mmCIF file of C-alpha atoms in Angstrom:
data_model
loop_
_atom_site.group_PDB
_atom_site.id
_atom_site.type_symbol
_atom_site.label_atom_id
_atom_site.label_comp_id
_atom_site.label_asym_id
_atom_site.label_seq_id
_atom_site.Cartn_x
_atom_site.Cartn_y
_atom_site.Cartn_z
ATOM 1 C CA ARG A 11 -67.319 57.164 25.212
ATOM 2 C CA VAL A 12 -63.909 56.601 26.684
ATOM 3 C CA PRO A 13 -64.733 53.049 27.981
ATOM 4 C CA ARG A 14 -66.320 52.277 24.589
ATOM 5 C CA VAL A 15 -63.163 53.409 22.750
ATOM 6 C CA GLN A 16 -60.979 51.355 25.106
ATOM 7 C CA GLN A 17 -63.175 48.298 24.489
ATOM 8 C CA VAL A 18 -62.914 48.711 20.705
ATOM 9 C CA LEU A 19 -59.148 49.182 20.900
ATOM 10 C CA SER A 20 -58.833 46.127 23.130
ATOM 11 C CA GLN A 21 -60.840 43.986 20.686
ATOM 12 C CA ARG A 22 -58.763 45.225 17.744
ATOM 13 C CA MET A 23 -55.560 44.498 19.662
ATOM 14 C CA ARG A 24 -56.674 40.913 20.353
ATOM 15 C CA VAL A 25 -57.619 40.476 16.689
ATOM 16 C CA SER A 26 -54.196 41.831 15.662
ATOM 17 C CA VAL A 27 -52.434 39.466 18.034
ATOM 18 C CA ALA A 28 -54.374 36.501 16.649
ATOM 19 C CA ALA A 29 -53.661 37.608 13.067
ATOM 20 C CA GLY A 30 -49.985 37.963 13.882
ATOM 21 C CA ILE A 31 -49.892 34.460 15.315
ATOM 22 C CA VAL A 32 -51.543 33.017 12.199
ATOM 23 C CA LEU A 33 -49.052 34.895 10.016
ATOM 24 C CA PHE A 34 -46.151 33.582 12.113
ATOM 25 C CA VAL A 35 -47.420 30.008 11.847
ATOM 26 C CA THR A 36 -47.862 30.374 8.097
ATOM 27 C CA SER A 37 -44.293 31.629 7.682
ATOM 28 C CA VAL A 38 -42.647 28.926 9.771
ATOM 29 C CA ARG A 39 -44.786 25.904 8.955
ATOM 30 C CA ALA A 40 -42.183 24.711 6.414
ATOM 31 C CA PHE A 41 -39.747 24.316 9.305
ATOM 32 C CA VAL A 42 -42.104 22.324 11.551
ATOM 33 C CA PRO A 43 -41.290 18.599 11.121
ATOM 34 C CA ALA A 44 -44.126 16.154 10.778
ATOM 35 C CA VAL A 45 -43.056 14.328 13.936
ATOM 36 C CA TYR A 46 -43.495 17.351 16.198
ATOM 37 C CA GLN A 47 -46.681 18.408 17.933
ATOM 38 C CA ILE A 48 -46.603 22.017 19.128
ATOM 39 C CA ARG A 49 -49.306 23.302 21.415
ATOM 40 C CA CYS A 50 -49.438 27.019 22.137
ATOM 41 C CA CYS A 51 -51.375 27.331 25.389
ATOM 42 C CA GLU A 52 -49.620 30.281 26.970
ATOM 43 C CA LEU A 53 -51.530 32.873 24.887
ATOM 44 C CA PRO A 54 -54.566 34.988 25.909
ATOM 45 C CA THR A 55 -57.839 33.077 25.923
ATOM 46 C CA ALA A 56 -59.197 34.710 22.773
ATOM 47 C CA ALA A 57 -56.024 33.915 20.837
ATOM 48 C CA ARG A 58 -55.321 30.456 22.277
ATOM 49 C CA VAL A 59 -54.611 28.045 19.423
ATOM 50 C CA LYS A 60 -53.423 24.522 18.855
ATOM 51 C CA ILE A 61 -50.981 23.751 16.083
ATOM 52 C CA VAL A 62 -50.537 20.167 14.938
ATOM 53 C CA GLY A 63 -47.796 19.399 12.374
ATOM 54 C CA ARG A 64 -48.750 17.109 9.524
ATOM 55 C CA GLY A 65 -45.947 17.174 6.973
ATOM 56 C CA GLN A 66 -46.131 20.516 5.212
ATOM 57 C CA ASN A 67 -49.728 21.130 6.349
ATOM 58 C CA CYS A 68 -50.459 22.905 9.605
ATOM 59 C CA ALA A 69 -54.011 23.135 10.897
ATOM 60 C CA VAL A 70 -54.694 26.118 13.116
ATOM 61 C CA ARG A 71 -57.849 25.929 15.139
ATOM 62 C CA ASN A 72 -59.334 28.191 17.780
ATOM 63 C CA VAL A 73 -59.858 26.561 21.104
ATOM 64 C CA GLN A 74 -63.181 28.062 22.006
ATOM 65 C CA SER A 75 -64.993 25.939 24.528
ATOM 66 C CA LEU A 76 -63.905 25.716 28.126
ATOM 67 C CA GLY A 77 -63.553 21.945 27.864
ATOM 68 C CA GLN A 78 -61.249 22.269 24.839
ATOM 69 C CA ARG A 79 -59.188 24.926 26.616
ATOM 70 C CA SER A 80 -58.732 22.776 29.714
ATOM 71 C CA ASN A 81 -57.675 19.816 27.554
ATOM 72 C CA ALA A 82 -55.209 21.997 25.685
ATOM 73 C CA GLN A 83 -53.784 23.315 28.957
ATOM 74 C CA ARG A 84 -53.416 19.788 30.313
ATOM 75 C CA ARG A 85 -51.589 18.695 27.173
ATOM 76 C CA CYS A 86 -49.416 21.791 27.272
ATOM 77 C CA GLN A 87 -48.220 20.915 30.778
ATOM 78 C CA GLN A 88 -46.678 17.778 29.335
ATOM 79 C CA GLY A 89 -44.428 19.921 27.153
ATOM 80 C CA MET A 90 -43.382 19.499 23.551
ATOM 81 C CA ARG A 91 -43.536 15.905 22.389
ATOM 82 C CA MET A 92 -41.836 14.117 19.572
ATOM 83 C CA ASN A 93 -43.738 11.227 18.057
ATOM 84 C CA THR A 94 -41.123 9.167 16.245
ATOM 85 C CA ASP A 95 -42.623 5.764 16.970
ATOM 86 C CA THR A 96 -44.828 4.996 13.990
ATOM 87 C CA ASP A 97 -44.370 1.217 14.143
ATOM 88 C CA THR A 98 -47.197 -1.110 14.994
ATOM 89 C CA PRO A 99 -46.911 -3.287 18.123
ATOM 90 C CA ALA A 100 -46.130 -6.292 15.935
ATOM 91 C CA GLU A 101 -43.304 -4.432 14.171
ATOM 92 C CA ARG A 102 -41.870 -3.242 17.493
ATOM 93 C CA ALA A 103 -41.948 -6.784 18.869
ATOM 94 C CA ARG A 104 -40.237 -8.096 15.743
ATOM 95 C CA LYS A 105 -37.493 -5.449 15.934
ATOM 96 C CA SER A 106 -36.998 -6.122 19.642
ATOM 97 C CA ALA A 107 -36.643 -9.842 18.996
ATOM 98 C CA ALA A 108 -34.159 -9.170 16.194
ATOM 99 C CA ALA A 109 -32.121 -6.893 18.482
ATOM 100 C CA ARG A 110 -32.040 -9.548 21.221
ATOM 101 C CA LEU A 111 -30.972 -12.176 18.709
ATOM 102 C CA ALA A 112 -28.179 -9.957 17.388
ATOM 103 C CA ALA A 113 -27.001 -9.261 20.945
ATOM 104 C CA ALA A 114 -27.014 -12.978 21.735
ATOM 105 C CA GLU A 115 -24.855 -13.658 18.692
ATOM 106 C CA ASN A 116 -22.173 -11.136 19.766
ATOM 107 C CA LYS A 117 -20.075 -12.724 22.515
ATOM 108 C CA VAL A 118 -17.023 -11.062 24.043
ATOM 109 C CA VAL A 119 -13.952 -13.262 24.468
ATOM 110 C CA VAL A 120 -10.576 -12.499 26.045
ATOM 111 C CA ILE A 121 -7.576 -14.597 25.028
ATOM 112 C CA GLY A 122 -4.232 -13.788 26.576
ATOM 113 C CA LEU A 123 -1.490 -14.372 29.082
ATOM 114 C CA SER A 124 -0.029 -12.412 31.965
ATOM 115 C CA HIS A 125 2.608 -12.555 34.675
ATOM 116 C CA LYS A 126 0.301 -14.983 36.496
ATOM 117 C CA THR A 127 0.100 -17.560 33.702
ATOM 118 C CA ALA A 128 3.225 -17.229 31.556
ATOM 119 C CA SER A 129 6.972 -16.908 31.931
ATOM 120 C CA VAL A 130 8.914 -13.814 30.910
ATOM 121 C CA GLU A 131 10.210 -15.722 27.879
ATOM 122 C CA MET A 132 6.718 -16.529 26.626
ATOM 123 C CA ARG A 133 5.510 -12.959 27.229
ATOM 124 C CA GLU A 134 8.429 -11.643 25.216
ATOM 125 C CA LYS A 135 7.646 -13.998 22.321
ATOM 126 C CA LEU A 136 4.059 -12.729 22.026
ATOM 127 C CA SER A 137 4.842 -9.104 22.770
ATOM 128 C CA VAL A 138 3.650 -6.521 20.223
ATOM 129 C CA GLN A 139 4.902 -2.944 20.060
ATOM 130 C CA GLU A 140 2.255 -0.261 20.485
ATOM 131 C CA ALA A 141 2.894 1.021 16.952
ATOM 132 C CA ASP A 142 1.782 -2.386 15.619
ATOM 133 C CA TRP A 143 -1.380 -2.837 17.724
ATOM 134 C CA GLN A 144 -3.712 -1.628 14.981
ATOM 135 C CA ALA A 145 -2.097 -3.798 12.315
ATOM 136 C CA VAL A 146 -2.356 -6.923 14.475
ATOM 137 C CA GLN A 147 -5.959 -6.312 15.528
ATOM 138 C CA THR A 148 -6.907 -5.705 11.895
ATOM 139 C CA GLU A 149 -5.423 -9.082 10.946
ATOM 140 C CA ILE A 150 -7.326 -10.767 13.777
ATOM 141 C CA ALA A 151 -10.589 -9.042 12.794
ATOM 142 C CA ALA A 152 -10.121 -10.411 9.270
ATOM 143 C CA LEU A 153 -10.504 -13.988 10.575
ATOM 144 C CA ASP A 154 -13.753 -15.635 9.520
ATOM 145 C CA SER A 155 -15.119 -16.105 13.038
ATOM 146 C CA VAL A 156 -14.140 -12.676 14.426
ATOM 147 C CA LYS A 157 -16.332 -9.574 14.109
ATOM 148 C CA GLU A 158 -14.350 -7.118 16.247
ATOM 149 C CA ALA A 159 -10.865 -7.146 17.742
ATOM 150 C CA ALA A 160 -8.619 -5.131 20.036
ATOM 151 C CA ILE A 161 -5.214 -5.849 21.554
ATOM 152 C CA ILE A 162 -3.126 -4.687 24.491
ATOM 153 C CA SER A 163 0.472 -5.786 24.933
ATOM 154 C CA THR A 164 2.668 -4.724 27.863
ATOM 155 C CA CYS A 165 5.619 -6.149 29.723
ATOM 156 C CA ASN A 166 3.317 -8.086 32.050
ATOM 157 C CA ARG A 167 0.421 -9.088 29.788
ATOM 158 C CA HIS A 168 -0.632 -9.771 26.235
ATOM 159 C CA GLU A 169 -4.412 -9.821 25.742
ATOM 160 C CA ILE A 170 -6.656 -10.007 22.694
ATOM 161 C CA TYR A 171 -10.306 -8.959 22.949
ATOM 162 C CA ILE A 172 -12.647 -10.244 20.261
ATOM 163 C CA VAL A 173 -16.365 -10.344 19.492
ATOM 164 C CA THR A 174 -17.586 -13.534 17.869
ATOM 165 C CA SER A 175 -20.788 -15.476 17.354
ATOM 166 C CA ASP A 176 -18.990 -18.815 17.733
ATOM 167 C CA VAL A 177 -16.827 -18.840 20.855
ATOM 168 C CA HIS A 178 -15.042 -22.128 20.184
ATOM 169 C CA LYS A 179 -14.221 -21.311 16.564
ATOM 170 C CA GLY A 180 -13.113 -17.811 17.520
ATOM 171 C CA ILE A 181 -10.715 -19.156 20.150
ATOM 172 C CA ARG A 182 -9.338 -21.746 17.719
ATOM 173 C CA ASP A 183 -8.769 -19.157 14.991
ATOM 174 C CA VAL A 184 -7.033 -16.667 17.309
ATOM 175 C CA THR A 185 -4.870 -19.407 18.857
ATOM 176 C CA HIS A 186 -3.858 -20.582 15.374
ATOM 177 C CA PHE A 187 -3.056 -16.975 14.416
ATOM 178 C CA LEU A 188 -0.800 -16.540 17.450
ATOM 179 C CA SER A 189 0.941 -19.845 16.776
ATOM 180 C CA GLU A 190 1.625 -18.997 13.139
ATOM 181 C CA SER A 191 2.555 -15.329 13.574
ATOM 182 C CA LYS A 192 4.796 -15.799 16.637
ATOM 183 C CA ASN A 193 6.256 -19.184 15.735
ATOM 184 C CA VAL A 194 5.070 -20.782 18.962
ATOM 185 C CA THR A 195 3.566 -24.250 19.157
ATOM 186 C CA LYS A 196 -0.048 -24.594 20.187
ATOM 187 C CA LYS A 197 1.026 -26.841 23.037
ATOM 188 C CA GLU A 198 3.161 -24.048 24.491
ATOM 189 C CA LEU A 199 0.335 -21.582 24.035
ATOM 190 C CA ARG A 200 -2.207 -23.796 25.780
ATOM 191 C CA GLN A 201 0.083 -23.998 28.812
ATOM 192 C CA SER A 202 0.225 -20.212 29.122
ATOM 193 C CA LEU A 203 -3.004 -18.782 27.689
ATOM 194 C CA PHE A 204 -6.163 -18.020 29.629
ATOM 195 C CA MET A 205 -9.548 -17.695 27.933
ATOM 196 C CA LEU A 206 -12.589 -15.913 29.331
ATOM 197 C CA THR A 207 -15.988 -15.362 27.747
ATOM 198 C CA GLU A 208 -18.925 -12.984 28.108
ATOM 199 C CA GLU A 209 -19.416 -11.680 31.681
ATOM 200 C CA GLU A 210 -16.132 -13.141 32.918
ATOM 201 C CA ALA A 211 -14.312 -11.442 30.051
ATOM 202 C CA VAL A 212 -15.877 -8.059 30.833
ATOM 203 C CA TRP A 213 -15.141 -8.376 34.562
ATOM 204 C CA HIS A 214 -11.530 -9.243 33.730
ATOM 205 C CA VAL A 215 -11.101 -6.068 31.670
ATOM 206 C CA LEU A 216 -12.577 -3.995 34.499
ATOM 207 C CA ARG A 217 -10.186 -5.589 36.999
ATOM 208 C CA VAL A 218 -7.233 -4.927 34.708
ATOM 209 C CA ALA A 219 -8.191 -1.262 34.263
ATOM 210 C CA GLY A 220 -8.641 -0.891 38.018
ATOM 211 C CA GLY A 221 -5.141 -2.230 38.718
ATOM 212 C CA LEU A 222 -6.412 -5.316 40.561
ATOM 213 C CA ASP A 223 -4.753 -7.764 38.175
ATOM 214 C CA SER A 224 -1.367 -6.038 38.079
ATOM 215 C CA LEU A 225 1.924 -7.261 39.483
ATOM 216 C CA VAL A 226 1.800 -4.274 41.832
ATOM 217 C CA ILE A 227 -1.806 -3.726 42.941
ATOM 218 C CA GLY A 228 -3.131 -0.320 41.946
ATOM 219 C CA GLU A 229 -0.432 0.570 39.428
ATOM 220 C CA GLY A 230 -1.402 3.528 37.254
ATOM 221 C CA GLN A 231 0.343 2.618 33.999
ATOM 222 C CA ILE A 232 -2.155 -0.076 33.072
ATOM 223 C CA LEU A 233 -4.997 2.462 32.984
ATOM 224 C CA SER A 234 -3.127 4.619 30.482
ATOM 225 C CA GLN A 235 -2.400 1.475 28.457
ATOM 226 C CA ILE A 236 -6.073 0.456 28.446
ATOM 227 C CA LYS A 237 -6.958 3.993 27.399
ATOM 228 C CA ARG A 238 -4.415 3.781 24.562
ATOM 229 C CA CYS A 239 -5.897 0.446 23.518
ATOM 230 C CA TYR A 240 -9.328 2.107 23.400
ATOM 231 C CA GLU A 241 -8.029 5.025 21.325
ATOM 232 C CA LEU A 242 -6.244 2.850 18.772
ATOM 233 C CA SER A 243 -8.961 0.232 18.440
ATOM 234 C CA THR A 244 -11.751 2.801 17.960
ATOM 235 C CA ASP A 245 -9.739 4.854 15.498
ATOM 236 C CA LYS A 246 -10.533 4.675 11.769
ATOM 237 C CA ALA A 247 -7.712 2.177 11.348
ATOM 238 C CA GLY A 248 -8.862 0.151 14.387
ATOM 239 C CA ALA A 249 -10.985 -2.985 14.420
ATOM 240 C CA ALA A 250 -13.322 -2.372 17.360
ATOM 241 C CA GLY A 251 -17.065 -2.107 16.774
ATOM 242 C CA LYS A 252 -19.936 -1.085 19.029
ATOM 243 C CA VAL A 253 -19.421 -3.891 21.559
ATOM 244 C CA LEU A 254 -15.692 -3.479 22.198
ATOM 245 C CA THR A 255 -15.945 0.305 22.034
ATOM 246 C CA ARG A 256 -18.479 0.326 24.844
ATOM 247 C CA MET A 257 -16.568 -2.270 26.868
ATOM 248 C CA LEU A 258 -13.217 -0.454 26.672
ATOM 249 C CA ASN A 259 -14.811 2.932 27.328
ATOM 250 C CA THR A 260 -16.504 1.512 30.421
ATOM 251 C CA ALA A 261 -13.192 -0.004 31.541
ATOM 252 C CA VAL A 262 -11.419 3.362 31.292
ATOM 253 C CA SER A 263 -14.203 5.062 33.262
ATOM 254 C CA ALA A 264 -14.119 2.321 35.911
ATOM 255 C CA GLY A 265 -10.341 2.598 36.233
ATOM 256 C CA LYS A 266 -10.565 6.348 36.815
ATOM 257 C CA ARG A 267 -13.354 5.939 39.352
ATOM 258 C CA VAL A 268 -11.445 3.272 41.297
ATOM 259 C CA ARG A 269 -8.438 5.546 41.673
ATOM 260 C CA THR A 270 -10.572 8.550 42.585
ATOM 261 C CA GLU A 271 -12.878 6.935 45.127
ATOM 262 C CA THR A 272 -10.485 4.475 46.785
ATOM 263 C CA GLY A 273 -6.919 4.512 48.112
ATOM 264 C CA ILE A 274 -5.677 1.810 45.758
ATOM 265 C CA SER A 275 -3.189 4.148 44.066
ATOM 266 C CA ARG A 276 -1.472 5.245 47.268
ATOM 267 C CA GLY A 277 2.076 4.168 47.927
ATOM 268 C CA GLY A 278 4.167 2.233 45.422
ATOM 269 C CA VAL A 279 2.048 1.724 42.336
ATOM 270 C CA SER A 280 4.666 0.354 39.942
ATOM 271 C CA ILE A 281 7.495 -2.151 40.097
ATOM 272 C CA SER A 282 10.015 0.703 40.021
ATOM 273 C CA SER A 283 8.424 2.662 42.881
ATOM 274 C CA ALA A 284 7.943 -0.531 44.896
ATOM 275 C CA ALA A 285 11.665 -1.308 44.479
ATOM 276 C CA VAL A 286 12.597 2.181 45.688
ATOM 277 C CA GLU A 287 10.344 1.866 48.728
ATOM 278 C CA LEU A 288 11.894 -1.508 49.580
ATOM 279 C CA VAL A 289 15.408 -0.034 49.384
ATOM 280 C CA GLU A 290 14.393 2.875 51.616
ATOM 281 C CA LYS A 291 12.958 0.448 54.139
ATOM 282 C CA LYS A 292 15.890 -1.961 54.195
ATOM 283 C CA CYS A 293 18.967 0.263 53.762
ATOM 284 C CA ILE A 294 18.962 1.615 57.316
ATOM 285 C CA GLN A 295 17.971 -1.736 58.779
ATOM 286 C CA ASP A 296 20.612 -3.771 56.904
ATOM 287 C CA LEU A 297 23.372 -1.240 56.180
ATOM 288 C CA SER A 298 22.790 1.511 58.747
ATOM 289 C CA LEU A 299 22.976 3.995 55.886
ATOM 290 C CA ASP A 300 20.513 6.486 54.498
ATOM 291 C CA MET A 301 19.422 5.916 50.920
ATOM 292 C CA HIS A 302 21.190 9.082 49.773
ATOM 293 C CA GLN A 303 24.460 7.572 51.020
ATOM 294 C CA LEU A 304 24.152 4.498 48.806
ATOM 295 C CA ASP A 305 25.740 3.784 45.449
ATOM 296 C CA VAL A 306 23.015 2.120 43.373
ATOM 297 C CA CYS A 307 23.524 -0.075 40.320
ATOM 298 C CA ILE A 308 20.525 -0.592 38.023
ATOM 299 C CA LEU A 309 20.543 -3.711 35.860
ATOM 300 C CA GLY A 310 18.560 -3.638 32.621
ATOM 301 C CA ALA A 311 17.677 -1.081 29.990
ATOM 302 C CA GLY A 312 13.930 -1.644 29.744
ATOM 303 C CA LYS A 313 11.000 0.552 30.663
ATOM 304 C CA MET A 314 11.058 -0.337 34.361
ATOM 305 C CA ALA A 315 14.751 0.544 34.566
ATOM 306 C CA ARG A 316 14.130 3.901 32.901
ATOM 307 C CA LEU A 317 11.305 4.643 35.313
ATOM 308 C CA LEU A 318 13.557 3.671 38.211
ATOM 309 C CA VAL A 319 16.126 6.246 37.178
#
């Protein structure tokens, strides 16, 4: 009698477990999205079920045959799946072609000048204070041929990053804007400006962020300036879209990685620190005096002079 009672209790327990599972599924089916397929294969054999979401309807079916159970187990090993792709192959191909066309229409262009291409006088004429970066890039983004815009302006460079579908028209519009807003002739601008497009433009930004295009190789200030450009241009008041946001974010990450994984930032990494190192090297050789014995006069009241102090 005892084995018989245990068998009856065991059967009732399995029935209760199965009933509890059905009740649980019934109570939560409103929360199961139509795109999910949930397969419960970890349960005892008698209570093993498969639940397939179809909107607000959930079909609960016993998996009885050995073949069905093995199939359910194999599907369960693949984990929970989300079926969000309801498009036909033709629709997917059409969307892919449209995405490629849109990407082909968005070309990155860099227009600017630096210590390599322009005199100090010209750099000062085009210089823009950091507080005005957003206002200037918004004006540039309002040009007919420009979709996105960002700007960085330092003592050694003035660069404008734009996204346009017409490279030549975009360059003409930005050049005209600079000429009108800064009261500089286009002839003077053409003698000082450099213009890079697409891959060359992106590589240039990466080199700038890494300190390879600086007056002092490896300087750290330019990375913080690129980061500030990214923050201002991607702000609500900025004019950067998806393309420039990704480019500037990648540039900041690349700049950090360069300084972490290489020795480019060792030694003098700014004009001020390079000047100090030169004085330390030459004072004993030329004056037979230690640097602490010197009286130093600093000419200028700009940022480099403040850093030197």
